[in-house]
Every structure is written in C-alpha cells, then in structure tokens.
Amino acid sequence: MQHELFDCPMAQSLNRSILMKFSDEFETRFAEMVPHYPTKRSALVPTLLYAQDEVGFLSDEVIAELAERLDLPVLEVHNVISYYSMLTTKPRGKFNVQVCTNISCLVRGAEDILHHCAKKLGVGHKGTTADGLFTLEEVECIGACSWAPAAQVNYDFHENLTTEKMDKVLDEYRRKATQ
C-alpha cells in the first residue's frame, strides 16, 4: 500500500511525483502511446509492460501511478495484472526464462527442458537464482507450437530446443550479464 506523504487531496499528485519517477524514455512512450487508443484504459497493458521493463516489476507505487494516469481504479489495474502471466508484482531475475509446457511443446519434450532448467539454475517454478540473473517459469503457451519445444527469455524466442541447446541459451545469457 502506498503511504501518502501529505493527506490533503491537492497534494496527491505531489506525493506520486516524490514516490514514483519514470525515465524520460518511458514518459515519451507514454505520451505518444495513449492518444493512439480510443480510451485511456486501452493503453493499460502496453503501459504495464513498459513500466515493468523499466522498474523490473509492478510495485504498488507503479500500479497507483499508472491507475491515476489512465483514470482507472487501482483494483482494476490489479485485476488486469492478475490475468496476464507476463505481468508480475514481484521482482524477477534479469532474465525471465519461460518454458512452454502446453500440449505441442509437452509432447516434444518440454517437461525435460523445464526440469533441466530447474536443475541447472537450482530453482523451481517462479524461483529466482541467488545471483538475481534468472527467474524460471512454466507457462502455458508462447505461440511457438510449430517449433516446439520452445522457451522465451524476456522477449527472445528459442525454438526446437533440446537440453543441450537450452544449456547454450542459458550460458549465453549468463555471459551477456557479465559484459
């Protein structure tokens, strides 16, 4: 829950500006995006994604700020967040590894890929490695059925996976983190 620095209604905007500051890039994206939609509410999901990319997760402060900007109740924003598995209110690792286990991926070995990742990373479903680099998630579908089994790391797709290919994927992201 957000704690207001000032209780009077006129100061609420000041409270948020003190508690939640987005980058200039986010502000530019937001200002350009909202007018492209028929209603402000229509911009909610992309705005949540941009905010999550910037902050790392959707904190109470982020949620309250976006709810106000889009003229929505905070509860409605929470409801949308709870619907989409790609949105989170808890911090994740730098690299969010999502292994699809829907039917196409499952019959082509996704369960082996998921268990291999869990063993290699030392975490289970929605777990984050101690170094904060990886979060592992089992997800229902990433829309890559023709290239199963598949996984997504942040916004990058990895297809026709084997445990050996998955090792290379994870090792490459670990290498990127140390550069």
Coordinates of N, CA, C and O in Angstrom, one line a residue:
M1 N 0.8 -1.2 0.0 CA 0.0 0.0 0.0 C 0.9 1.2 0.0 O 1.9 1.3 0.7
Q2 N 0.5 2.2 -0.8 CA 1.3 3.4 -0.9 C 1.0 4.3 0.3 O -0.1 4.4 0.7
H3 N 2.1 4.8 0.9 CA 1.9 5.7 2.0 C 2.0 7.2 1.5 O 2.9 7.6 0.9
E4 N 0.9 7.9 1.8 CA 0.9 9.3 1.3 C 1.8 10.2 2.3 O 1.7 10.0 3.5
L5 N 2.6 11.0 1.6 CA 3.4 11.9 2.4 C 2.5 13.1 2.9 O 2.8 13.6 4.0
F6 N 1.5 13.5 2.2 CA 0.6 14.5 2.6 C -0.8 14.0 2.4 O -1.1 13.2 1.5
D7 N -1.7 14.3 3.4 CA -3.1 13.8 3.3 C -4.1 14.6 2.5 O -5.1 14.0 2.1
C8 N -3.8 15.8 2.2 CA -4.9 16.6 1.5 C -4.9 16.2 0.1 O -3.9 15.8 -0.5
P9 N -6.1 16.1 -0.5 CA -6.3 15.7 -1.9 C -5.5 16.4 -2.9 O -5.0 15.9 -3.9
M10 N -5.3 17.7 -2.7 CA -4.5 18.5 -3.6 C -3.0 18.1 -3.7 O -2.3 18.3 -4.7
A11 N -2.5 17.5 -2.6 CA -1.1 17.1 -2.6 C -0.9 15.7 -3.2 O 0.2 15.2 -3.3
Q12 N -1.9 14.9 -3.5 CA -1.7 13.6 -4.0 C -0.8 13.5 -5.2 O 0.0 12.6 -5.3
S13 N -0.9 14.4 -6.1 CA -0.1 14.4 -7.3 C 1.4 14.6 -6.9 O 2.3 14.0 -7.4
L14 N 1.6 15.5 -5.9 CA 3.0 15.7 -5.4 C 3.5 14.4 -4.8 O 4.6 14.1 -5.0
N15 N 2.6 13.8 -4.0 CA 3.0 12.5 -3.4 C 3.6 11.5 -4.4 O 4.6 10.9 -4.2
R16 N 2.8 11.4 -5.5 CA 3.3 10.4 -6.5 C 4.6 10.8 -7.2 O 5.4 10.0 -7.5
S17 N 4.7 12.1 -7.5 CA 5.9 12.6 -8.1 C 7.1 12.3 -7.2 O 8.2 12.1 -7.7
I18 N 6.9 12.4 -5.9 CA 8.0 12.1 -5.0 C 8.3 10.6 -4.9 O 9.4 10.2 -4.9
L19 N 7.3 9.8 -5.0 CA 7.4 8.4 -4.8 C 7.7 7.6 -6.1 O 8.3 6.6 -6.1
M20 N 7.2 8.1 -7.2 CA 7.4 7.3 -8.5 C 7.8 8.2 -9.6 O 7.1 9.1 -10.0
K21 N 9.0 7.9 -10.1 CA 9.6 8.7 -11.2 C 10.0 7.7 -12.3 O 10.8 6.8 -12.0
F22 N 9.5 7.9 -13.5 CA 9.9 7.1 -14.6 C 10.9 7.8 -15.4 O 11.1 9.1 -15.3
S23 N 11.6 7.1 -16.3 CA 12.6 7.7 -17.2 C 12.0 8.6 -18.2 O 10.8 8.5 -18.5
D24 N 12.8 9.4 -18.8 CA 12.3 10.3 -19.9 C 11.8 9.4 -21.1 O 10.8 9.8 -21.7
E25 N 12.5 8.3 -21.3 CA 12.1 7.4 -22.4 C 10.7 6.9 -22.2 O 9.8 6.8 -23.1
F26 N 10.4 6.5 -20.9 CA 9.1 6.0 -20.6 C 8.0 7.1 -20.8 O 7.0 6.9 -21.4
E27 N 8.3 8.3 -20.3 CA 7.4 9.4 -20.4 C 7.1 9.7 -21.9 O 5.9 10.0 -22.2
T28 N 8.1 9.7 -22.7 CA 7.9 9.9 -24.1 C 7.0 8.8 -24.7 O 6.0 9.1 -25.5
R29 N 7.3 7.6 -24.4 CA 6.5 6.5 -24.9 C 5.0 6.6 -24.5 O 4.1 6.4 -25.3
F30 N 4.9 6.9 -23.2 CA 3.5 7.0 -22.7 C 2.8 8.2 -23.4 O 1.6 8.0 -23.8
A31 N 3.4 9.3 -23.5 CA 2.8 10.5 -24.1 C 2.4 10.2 -25.6 O 1.3 10.7 -26.0
E32 N 3.2 9.4 -26.3 CA 2.9 9.1 -27.7 C 1.9 8.0 -27.8 O 1.1 8.0 -28.8
M33 N 1.9 7.1 -26.9 CA 1.0 5.9 -27.0 C -0.4 6.2 -26.7 O -1.3 5.7 -27.4
V34 N -0.7 6.8 -25.6 CA -2.1 7.0 -25.1 C -3.0 7.6 -26.1 O -4.1 7.1 -26.3
P35 N -2.6 8.6 -26.9 CA -3.6 9.2 -27.9 C -3.9 8.2 -29.0 O -4.9 8.5 -29.8
H36 N -3.1 7.2 -29.2 CA -3.4 6.2 -30.3 C -4.5 5.3 -30.0 O -5.0 4.5 -30.9
Y37 N -5.0 5.3 -28.7 CA -6.1 4.4 -28.3 C -7.4 5.1 -28.2 O -7.4 6.3 -27.8
P38 N -8.5 4.4 -28.4 CA -9.8 5.1 -28.3 C -10.2 5.5 -26.8 O -10.9 6.5 -26.6
T39 N -9.6 4.8 -25.9 CA -9.8 5.2 -24.5 C -8.5 5.0 -23.8 O -7.6 4.2 -24.2
K40 N -8.3 5.7 -22.7 CA -7.1 5.5 -21.9 C -6.9 4.1 -21.4 O -5.8 3.6 -21.4
R41 N -8.0 3.5 -21.0 CA -7.9 2.1 -20.5 C -7.3 1.1 -21.5 O -6.6 0.2 -21.1
S42 N -7.5 1.4 -22.8 CA -6.9 0.5 -23.8 C -5.4 0.5 -23.8 O -4.8 -0.4 -24.3
A43 N -4.8 1.5 -23.2 CA -3.3 1.6 -23.2 C -2.7 0.9 -21.9 O -1.5 0.9 -21.8
L44 N -3.6 0.3 -21.1 CA -3.1 -0.2 -19.9 C -2.1 -1.3 -20.0 O -1.0 -1.3 -19.4
V45 N -2.4 -2.4 -20.8 CA -1.4 -3.5 -20.9 C -0.1 -3.1 -21.5 O 1.0 -3.4 -20.8
P46 N 0.0 -2.3 -22.6 CA 1.3 -1.9 -23.0 C 2.0 -1.0 -22.0 O 3.2 -1.1 -21.8
T47 N 1.3 -0.2 -21.3 CA 1.9 0.7 -20.3 C 2.4 -0.1 -19.2 O 3.5 0.2 -18.7
L48 N 1.7 -1.1 -18.7 CA 2.2 -2.0 -17.7 C 3.5 -2.7 -18.1 O 4.4 -2.8 -17.3
L49 N 3.5 -3.2 -19.4 CA 4.7 -3.8 -19.9 C 5.9 -2.9 -19.9 O 7.0 -3.3 -19.5
Y50 N 5.7 -1.7 -20.4 CA 6.8 -0.7 -20.4 C 7.3 -0.4 -19.0 O 8.5 -0.3 -18.7
A51 N 6.4 -0.2 -18.1 CA 6.7 0.1 -16.7 C 7.5 -1.1 -16.1 O 8.5 -0.9 -15.4
Q52 N 7.0 -2.3 -16.3 CA 7.6 -3.5 -15.8 C 9.1 -3.6 -16.3 O 10.0 -4.0 -15.6
D53 N 9.2 -3.4 -17.6 CA 10.6 -3.4 -18.2 C 11.5 -2.4 -17.5 O 12.7 -2.7 -17.3
E54 N 11.0 -1.3 -17.2 CA 11.8 -0.2 -16.6 C 12.1 -0.5 -15.2 O 13.3 -0.3 -14.7
V55 N 11.1 -0.9 -14.4 CA 11.3 -1.0 -12.9 C 11.7 -2.4 -12.5 O 12.3 -2.6 -11.5
G56 N 11.3 -3.4 -13.3 CA 11.6 -4.8 -13.0 C 10.4 -5.6 -12.6 O 10.4 -6.8 -12.7
F57 N 9.4 -4.9 -12.0 CA 8.2 -5.5 -11.6 C 7.2 -4.4 -11.3 O 7.6 -3.2 -11.4
L58 N 5.9 -4.7 -11.1 CA 4.9 -3.7 -10.9 C 4.6 -3.5 -9.4 O 3.8 -4.3 -8.8
S59 N 5.3 -2.6 -8.8 CA 5.2 -2.3 -7.4 C 3.9 -1.6 -7.1 O 3.2 -1.1 -8.1
D60 N 3.5 -1.5 -5.9 CA 2.3 -0.7 -5.5 C 2.4 0.7 -6.0 O 1.4 1.3 -6.4
E61 N 3.6 1.3 -5.9 CA 3.7 2.7 -6.4 C 3.5 2.8 -7.9 O 2.9 3.7 -8.4
V62 N 4.1 1.9 -8.6 CA 3.9 1.9 -10.1 C 2.4 1.7 -10.4 O 1.9 2.4 -11.3
I63 N 1.8 0.8 -9.8 CA 0.3 0.5 -10.1 C -0.5 1.7 -9.8 O -1.4 2.1 -10.6
A64 N -0.3 2.4 -8.6 CA -1.0 3.5 -8.3 C -0.8 4.7 -9.2 O -1.8 5.4 -9.6
E65 N 0.4 4.9 -9.7 CA 0.7 5.9 -10.6 C 0.0 5.7 -12.0 O -0.6 6.6 -12.5
L66 N 0.1 4.5 -12.5 CA -0.5 4.2 -13.8 C -2.0 4.2 -13.7 O -2.7 4.7 -14.6
A67 N -2.6 3.8 -12.6 CA -4.0 3.9 -12.4 C -4.5 5.3 -12.5 O -5.5 5.6 -13.2
E68 N -3.8 6.2 -11.8 CA -4.2 7.6 -11.9 C -4.0 8.2 -13.3 O -4.9 8.9 -13.8
R69 N -2.9 7.9 -13.9 CA -2.7 8.4 -15.3 C -3.7 8.0 -16.3 O -4.0 8.7 -17.2
L70 N -4.2 6.7 -16.1 CA -5.2 6.2 -17.0 C -6.6 6.3 -16.5 O -7.5 5.7 -17.1
D71 N -6.8 7.0 -15.4 CA -8.1 7.2 -14.8 C -8.9 5.9 -14.5 O -10.0 5.7 -14.9
L72 N -8.1 5.0 -13.9 CA -8.7 3.7 -13.5 C -8.6 3.5 -12.0 O -7.6 4.0 -11.4
P73 N -9.5 2.7 -11.5 CA -9.3 2.3 -10.1 C -8.1 1.3 -9.9 O -7.8 0.5 -10.8
V74 N -7.4 1.4 -8.8 CA -6.2 0.6 -8.6 C -6.6 -0.9 -8.7 O -5.9 -1.7 -9.3
L75 N -7.8 -1.2 -8.2 CA -8.3 -2.6 -8.2 C -8.4 -3.1 -9.7 O -8.0 -4.3 -10.0
E76 N -8.8 -2.3 -10.6 CA -8.9 -2.7 -12.0 C -7.6 -3.0 -12.6 O -7.4 -4.0 -13.3
V77 N -6.6 -2.2 -12.2 CA -5.2 -2.5 -12.7 C -4.7 -3.8 -12.1 O -4.1 -4.6 -12.8
H78 N -4.9 -4.0 -10.8 CA -4.6 -5.3 -10.2 C -5.2 -6.5 -10.9 O -4.6 -7.5 -11.1
N79 N -6.5 -6.3 -11.3 CA -7.2 -7.4 -11.9 C -6.6 -7.7 -13.3 O -6.5 -8.9 -13.6
V80 N -6.2 -6.7 -14.0 CA -5.5 -7.0 -15.3 C -4.2 -7.7 -15.1 O -3.8 -8.6 -15.8
I81 N -3.4 -7.2 -14.1 CA -2.1 -7.8 -13.8 C -2.3 -9.3 -13.5 O -1.5 -10.1 -13.9
S82 N -3.3 -9.6 -12.7 CA -3.5 -11.0 -12.3 C -3.9 -11.9 -13.4 O -3.7 -13.1 -13.4
Y83 N -4.5 -11.3 -14.5 CA -4.9 -12.1 -15.6 C -3.7 -12.5 -16.5 O -3.7 -13.6 -17.1
Y84 N -2.8 -11.7 -16.7 CA -1.7 -11.9 -17.6 C -0.4 -12.4 -16.9 O 0.1 -11.8 -16.0
S85 N 0.0 -13.6 -17.3 CA 1.2 -14.2 -16.7 C 2.5 -13.5 -16.9 O 3.5 -13.6 -16.2
M86 N 2.5 -12.7 -17.9 CA 3.7 -11.9 -18.3 C 3.9 -10.7 -17.4 O 5.0 -10.1 -17.4
L87 N 2.9 -10.4 -16.6 CA 3.0 -9.2 -15.6 C 3.2 -9.8 -14.2 O 2.6 -10.8 -13.8
T88 N 4.0 -9.1 -13.5 CA 4.3 -9.6 -12.1 C 4.4 -8.4 -11.1 O 4.8 -7.3 -11.5
T89 N 4.0 -8.7 -9.9 CA 4.1 -7.7 -8.8 C 5.2 -8.1 -7.9 O 5.4 -7.5 -6.8
K90 N 6.0 -9.1 -8.3 CA 7.2 -9.5 -7.5 C 8.5 -9.3 -8.4 O 8.4 -9.6 -9.6
P91 N 9.6 -9.0 -7.8 CA 10.8 -8.8 -8.6 C 11.2 -10.2 -9.2 O 11.0 -11.2 -8.7
R92 N 11.7 -10.1 -10.4 CA 12.2 -11.2 -11.2 C 13.7 -11.1 -11.4 O 14.2 -10.0 -11.3
G93 N 14.3 -12.1 -11.9 CA 15.7 -12.0 -12.3 C 15.8 -11.2 -13.6 O 14.8 -10.8 -14.2
K94 N 17.0 -10.8 -13.9 CA 17.3 -10.0 -15.1 C 16.8 -10.7 -16.3 O 16.3 -10.1 -17.3
F95 N 16.9 -12.1 -16.3 CA 16.4 -12.9 -17.5 C 15.3 -13.8 -17.0 O 15.4 -14.6 -16.2
N96 N 14.1 -13.5 -17.6 CA 12.9 -14.3 -17.2 C 12.8 -15.5 -18.2 O 12.4 -15.3 -19.4
V97 N 13.1 -16.7 -17.8 CA 13.1 -17.9 -18.6 C 11.7 -18.5 -18.5 O 11.3 -19.0 -17.4
Q98 N 10.9 -18.5 -19.6 CA 9.6 -19.1 -19.6 C 9.6 -20.3 -20.5 O 9.8 -20.2 -21.8
V99 N 9.4 -21.5 -20.0 CA 9.4 -22.7 -20.7 C 7.9 -23.1 -21.0 O 7.2 -23.3 -20.0
C100 N 7.5 -23.2 -22.2 CA 6.2 -23.6 -22.6 C 6.0 -25.1 -22.3 O 6.8 -25.9 -22.8
T101 N 4.9 -25.4 -21.7 CA 4.5 -26.8 -21.4 C 3.1 -27.1 -21.9 O 2.5 -28.1 -21.5
N102 N 2.6 -26.3 -22.9 CA 1.3 -26.6 -23.5 C 1.5 -27.8 -24.4 O 2.6 -28.3 -24.6
I103 N 0.4 -28.4 -24.9 CA 0.4 -29.7 -25.5 C 1.5 -29.9 -26.6 O 2.2 -30.9 -26.6
S104 N 1.6 -29.0 -27.5 CA 2.6 -29.2 -28.6 C 4.0 -29.3 -28.0 O 4.8 -30.1 -28.5
C105 N 4.3 -28.4 -27.1 CA 5.7 -28.4 -26.5 C 5.8 -29.6 -25.6 O 6.9 -30.3 -25.6
L106 N 4.8 -30.0 -24.9 CA 4.8 -31.1 -24.0 C 5.2 -32.4 -24.7 O 6.0 -33.1 -24.2
V107 N 4.5 -32.7 -25.8 CA 4.7 -33.9 -26.5 C 6.1 -34.0 -27.2 O 6.5 -35.1 -27.6
R108 N 6.7 -32.8 -27.3 CA 8.0 -32.8 -27.9 C 9.2 -32.6 -26.9 O 10.3 -32.3 -27.3
G109 N 8.9 -32.8 -25.6 CA 9.9 -32.8 -24.6 C 10.1 -31.6 -23.7 O 11.1 -31.4 -23.1
A110 N 9.0 -30.7 -23.7 CA 9.1 -29.5 -22.8 C 9.3 -29.8 -21.4 O 10.0 -29.1 -20.7
E111 N 8.8 -30.9 -20.9 CA 8.9 -31.3 -19.5 C 10.4 -31.5 -19.2 O 10.9 -31.1 -18.1
D112 N 11.1 -32.2 -20.1 CA 12.5 -32.5 -19.9 C 13.3 -31.1 -19.9 O 14.2 -31.0 -19.1
I113 N 12.9 -30.2 -20.8 CA 13.6 -28.9 -20.8 C 13.4 -28.2 -19.5 O 14.3 -27.6 -18.9
L114 N 12.1 -28.1 -19.0 CA 11.8 -27.5 -17.8 C 12.6 -28.0 -16.6 O 13.2 -27.3 -15.8
H115 N 12.6 -29.4 -16.5 CA 13.3 -30.0 -15.4 C 14.8 -29.8 -15.5 O 15.5 -29.5 -14.5
H116 N 15.3 -29.8 -16.7 CA 16.7 -29.5 -16.9 C 17.1 -28.1 -16.5 O 18.1 -27.9 -15.8
C117 N 16.3 -27.1 -16.9 CA 16.5 -25.7 -16.5 C 16.4 -25.6 -14.9 O 17.3 -24.9 -14.4
A118 N 15.5 -26.2 -14.3 CA 15.3 -26.1 -12.9 C 16.6 -26.7 -12.2 O 17.1 -26.1 -11.2
K119 N 17.1 -27.8 -12.7 CA 18.3 -28.4 -12.1 C 19.5 -27.5 -12.4 O 20.3 -27.2 -11.4
K120 N 19.7 -27.0 -13.6 CA 20.8 -26.2 -13.9 C 20.8 -24.9 -13.2 O 21.9 -24.4 -12.7
L121 N 19.7 -24.3 -13.0 CA 19.5 -23.0 -12.3 C 19.4 -23.1 -10.8 O 19.6 -22.1 -10.1
G122 N 19.0 -24.3 -10.4 CA 18.8 -24.5 -8.9 C 17.6 -23.8 -8.4 O 17.5 -23.5 -7.2
V123 N 16.5 -23.7 -9.2 CA 15.3 -23.0 -8.8 C 14.1 -23.8 -9.4 O 14.3 -24.4 -10.4
G124 N 13.0 -23.6 -8.8 CA 11.7 -24.2 -9.3 C 10.9 -23.1 -10.0 O 11.4 -22.0 -10.3
H125 N 9.6 -23.5 -10.2 CA 8.7 -22.6 -10.9 C 8.6 -21.3 -10.2 O 8.4 -21.2 -8.9
K126 N 8.8 -20.2 -10.9 CA 8.7 -18.8 -10.4 C 9.9 -18.5 -9.4 O 9.8 -17.5 -8.6
G127 N 10.9 -19.4 -9.4 CA 12.0 -19.1 -8.5 C 13.1 -18.3 -9.2 O 13.2 -18.3 -10.4
T128 N 13.8 -17.5 -8.4 CA 14.9 -16.7 -8.9 C 16.2 -17.1 -8.3 O 16.3 -17.4 -7.2
T129 N 17.2 -17.2 -9.2 CA 18.5 -17.6 -8.8 C 19.1 -16.7 -7.7 O 18.7 -15.5 -7.7
A130 N 20.0 -17.2 -6.9 CA 20.6 -16.4 -5.8 C 21.3 -15.1 -6.3 O 21.3 -14.1 -5.7
D131 N 21.8 -15.2 -7.5 CA 22.6 -14.1 -8.1 C 21.6 -13.1 -8.8 O 22.1 -12.0 -9.3
G132 N 20.3 -13.4 -8.8 CA 19.3 -12.5 -9.4 C 19.3 -12.4 -10.9 O 18.7 -11.6 -11.5
L133 N 20.0 -13.3 -11.5 CA 20.1 -13.3 -13.0 C 18.9 -14.0 -13.7 O 18.4 -13.5 -14.7
F134 N 18.4 -15.1 -13.1 CA 17.4 -15.8 -13.8 C 16.2 -16.1 -12.9 O 16.3 -16.4 -11.7
T135 N 15.0 -16.0 -13.5 CA 13.8 -16.5 -12.9 C 13.2 -17.5 -13.9 O 13.2 -17.3 -15.1
L136 N 12.8 -18.6 -13.4 CA 12.3 -19.7 -14.2 C 10.8 -19.8 -14.0 O 10.3 -19.8 -12.9
E137 N 10.1 -19.9 -15.2 CA 8.6 -20.1 -15.1 C 8.1 -21.2 -16.1 O 8.6 -21.2 -17.2
E138 N 7.2 -21.9 -15.7 CA 6.5 -22.8 -16.6 C 5.3 -22.1 -17.1 O 4.5 -21.5 -16.2
V139 N 5.1 -21.9 -18.4 CA 4.0 -21.2 -18.9 C 3.2 -22.1 -19.9 O 3.7 -23.1 -20.4
E140 N 1.9 -21.7 -20.1 CA 1.0 -22.5 -20.9 C 1.3 -22.4 -22.4 O 1.2 -23.4 -23.1
C141 N 1.5 -21.2 -22.9 CA 1.7 -21.1 -24.4 C 2.4 -19.8 -24.7 O 2.1 -18.8 -24.2
I142 N 3.4 -19.9 -25.6 CA 4.1 -18.7 -26.1 C 3.9 -18.6 -27.6 O 4.6 -17.8 -28.2
G143 N 3.0 -19.4 -28.1 CA 2.6 -19.2 -29.6 C 3.7 -19.7 -30.5 O 3.8 -19.2 -31.6
A144 N 4.5 -20.7 -30.1 CA 5.5 -21.3 -31.0 C 5.3 -22.7 -31.2 O 6.3 -23.5 -31.3
C145 N 4.1 -23.2 -31.3 CA 3.7 -24.6 -31.4 C 4.4 -25.3 -32.6 O 4.8 -26.5 -32.5
S146 N 4.6 -24.6 -33.7 CA 5.3 -25.2 -34.9 C 6.8 -25.5 -34.7 O 7.4 -26.2 -35.4
W147 N 7.3 -24.9 -33.6 CA 8.8 -25.0 -33.4 C 9.0 -25.6 -32.0 O 10.1 -25.3 -31.4
A148 N 8.1 -26.4 -31.5 CA 8.2 -27.0 -30.2 C 9.3 -28.0 -30.1 O 9.7 -28.6 -31.1
P149 N 9.9 -28.1 -28.8 CA 9.6 -27.3 -27.6 C 10.3 -26.0 -27.7 O 11.3 -25.8 -28.3
A150 N 9.6 -25.0 -27.0 CA 10.1 -23.6 -27.1 C 10.1 -23.0 -25.7 O 9.4 -23.4 -24.8
A151 N 11.0 -22.0 -25.7 CA 11.1 -21.2 -24.4 C 11.2 -19.7 -24.9 O 11.6 -19.4 -26.0
Q152 N 10.9 -18.8 -24.0 CA 11.1 -17.4 -24.2 C 12.0 -16.9 -23.0 O 11.7 -17.2 -21.9
V153 N 13.0 -16.1 -23.4 CA 13.8 -15.4 -22.4 C 13.6 -13.9 -22.6 O 14.0 -13.4 -23.7
N154 N 12.9 -13.3 -21.6 CA 12.5 -11.9 -21.8 C 11.6 -11.8 -23.1 O 10.6 -12.5 -23.1
Y155 N 12.1 -11.2 -24.1 CA 11.3 -11.1 -25.4 C 11.9 -11.9 -26.5 O 11.4 -11.9 -27.6
D156 N 12.9 -12.8 -26.2 CA 13.5 -13.6 -27.2 C 13.0 -15.0 -27.2 O 13.0 -15.6 -26.2
F157 N 12.6 -15.5 -28.4 CA 12.1 -16.9 -28.5 C 13.3 -17.8 -28.8 O 14.2 -17.4 -29.6
H158 N 13.2 -19.0 -28.3 CA 14.2 -20.1 -28.5 C 13.4 -21.3 -28.8 O 12.6 -21.7 -28.0
E159 N 13.6 -21.9 -30.0 CA 12.8 -23.0 -30.5 C 13.5 -24.2 -30.8 O 14.7 -24.2 -30.9
N160 N 12.7 -25.3 -31.0 CA 13.3 -26.7 -31.3 C 14.4 -27.0 -30.3 O 15.5 -27.4 -30.7
L161 N 14.0 -26.8 -29.1 CA 15.0 -27.0 -28.0 C 15.3 -28.4 -27.6 O 14.5 -29.3 -27.7
T162 N 16.5 -28.6 -27.2 CA 17.0 -29.8 -26.6 C 17.7 -29.4 -25.3 O 17.9 -28.2 -25.1
T163 N 18.0 -30.3 -24.4 CA 18.7 -29.8 -23.2 C 20.0 -29.2 -23.5 O 20.4 -28.2 -22.9
E164 N 20.7 -29.7 -24.5 CA 22.0 -29.1 -25.0 C 21.8 -27.7 -25.5 O 22.6 -26.8 -25.1
K165 N 20.8 -27.5 -26.3 CA 20.5 -26.2 -26.8 C 20.1 -25.2 -25.7 O 20.5 -24.0 -25.7
M166 N 19.4 -25.7 -24.7 CA 18.9 -24.9 -23.6 C 20.2 -24.5 -22.8 O 20.2 -23.3 -22.3
D167 N 21.1 -25.4 -22.6 CA 22.4 -25.0 -21.9 C 23.1 -23.9 -22.6 O 23.5 -22.9 -21.9
K168 N 23.1 -23.9 -23.9 CA 23.8 -22.9 -24.7 C 23.0 -21.5 -24.5 O 23.7 -20.5 -24.4
V169 N 21.7 -21.6 -24.5 CA 20.9 -20.4 -24.3 C 21.2 -19.8 -23.0 O 21.5 -18.6 -22.9
L170 N 21.1 -20.6 -21.9 CA 21.3 -20.1 -20.6 C 22.8 -19.5 -20.4 O 23.0 -18.5 -19.8
D171 N 23.7 -20.3 -21.0 CA 25.1 -19.8 -20.9 C 25.3 -18.5 -21.6 O 26.1 -17.7 -21.1
E172 N 24.7 -18.3 -22.7 CA 24.8 -17.1 -23.5 C 24.2 -15.9 -22.7 O 24.8 -14.8 -22.6
Y173 N 23.1 -16.1 -22.0 CA 22.5 -15.0 -21.2 C 23.4 -14.7 -20.0 O 23.6 -13.6 -19.6
R174 N 24.0 -15.7 -19.4 CA 24.9 -15.5 -18.3 C 26.1 -14.7 -18.7 O 26.6 -13.8 -18.0
R175 N 26.6 -15.1 -19.9 CA 27.8 -14.3 -20.5 C 27.4 -12.9 -20.7 O 28.2 -12.0 -20.4
K176 N 26.2 -12.6 -21.3 CA 25.8 -11.2 -21.5 C 25.7 -10.4 -20.2 O 26.0 -9.2 -20.2
A177 N 25.3 -11.1 -19.2 CA 25.2 -10.4 -17.9 C 26.5 -9.9 -17.3 O 26.6 -9.0 -16.5
T178 N 27.6 -10.6 -17.7 CA 28.9 -10.3 -17.2 C 29.7 -9.3 -18.1 O 30.8 -8.9 -17.7
Q179 N 29.1 -8.9 -19.2 CA 29.8 -8.0 -20.1 C 29.6 -6.6 -19.7 O 28.7 -6.1 -19.2

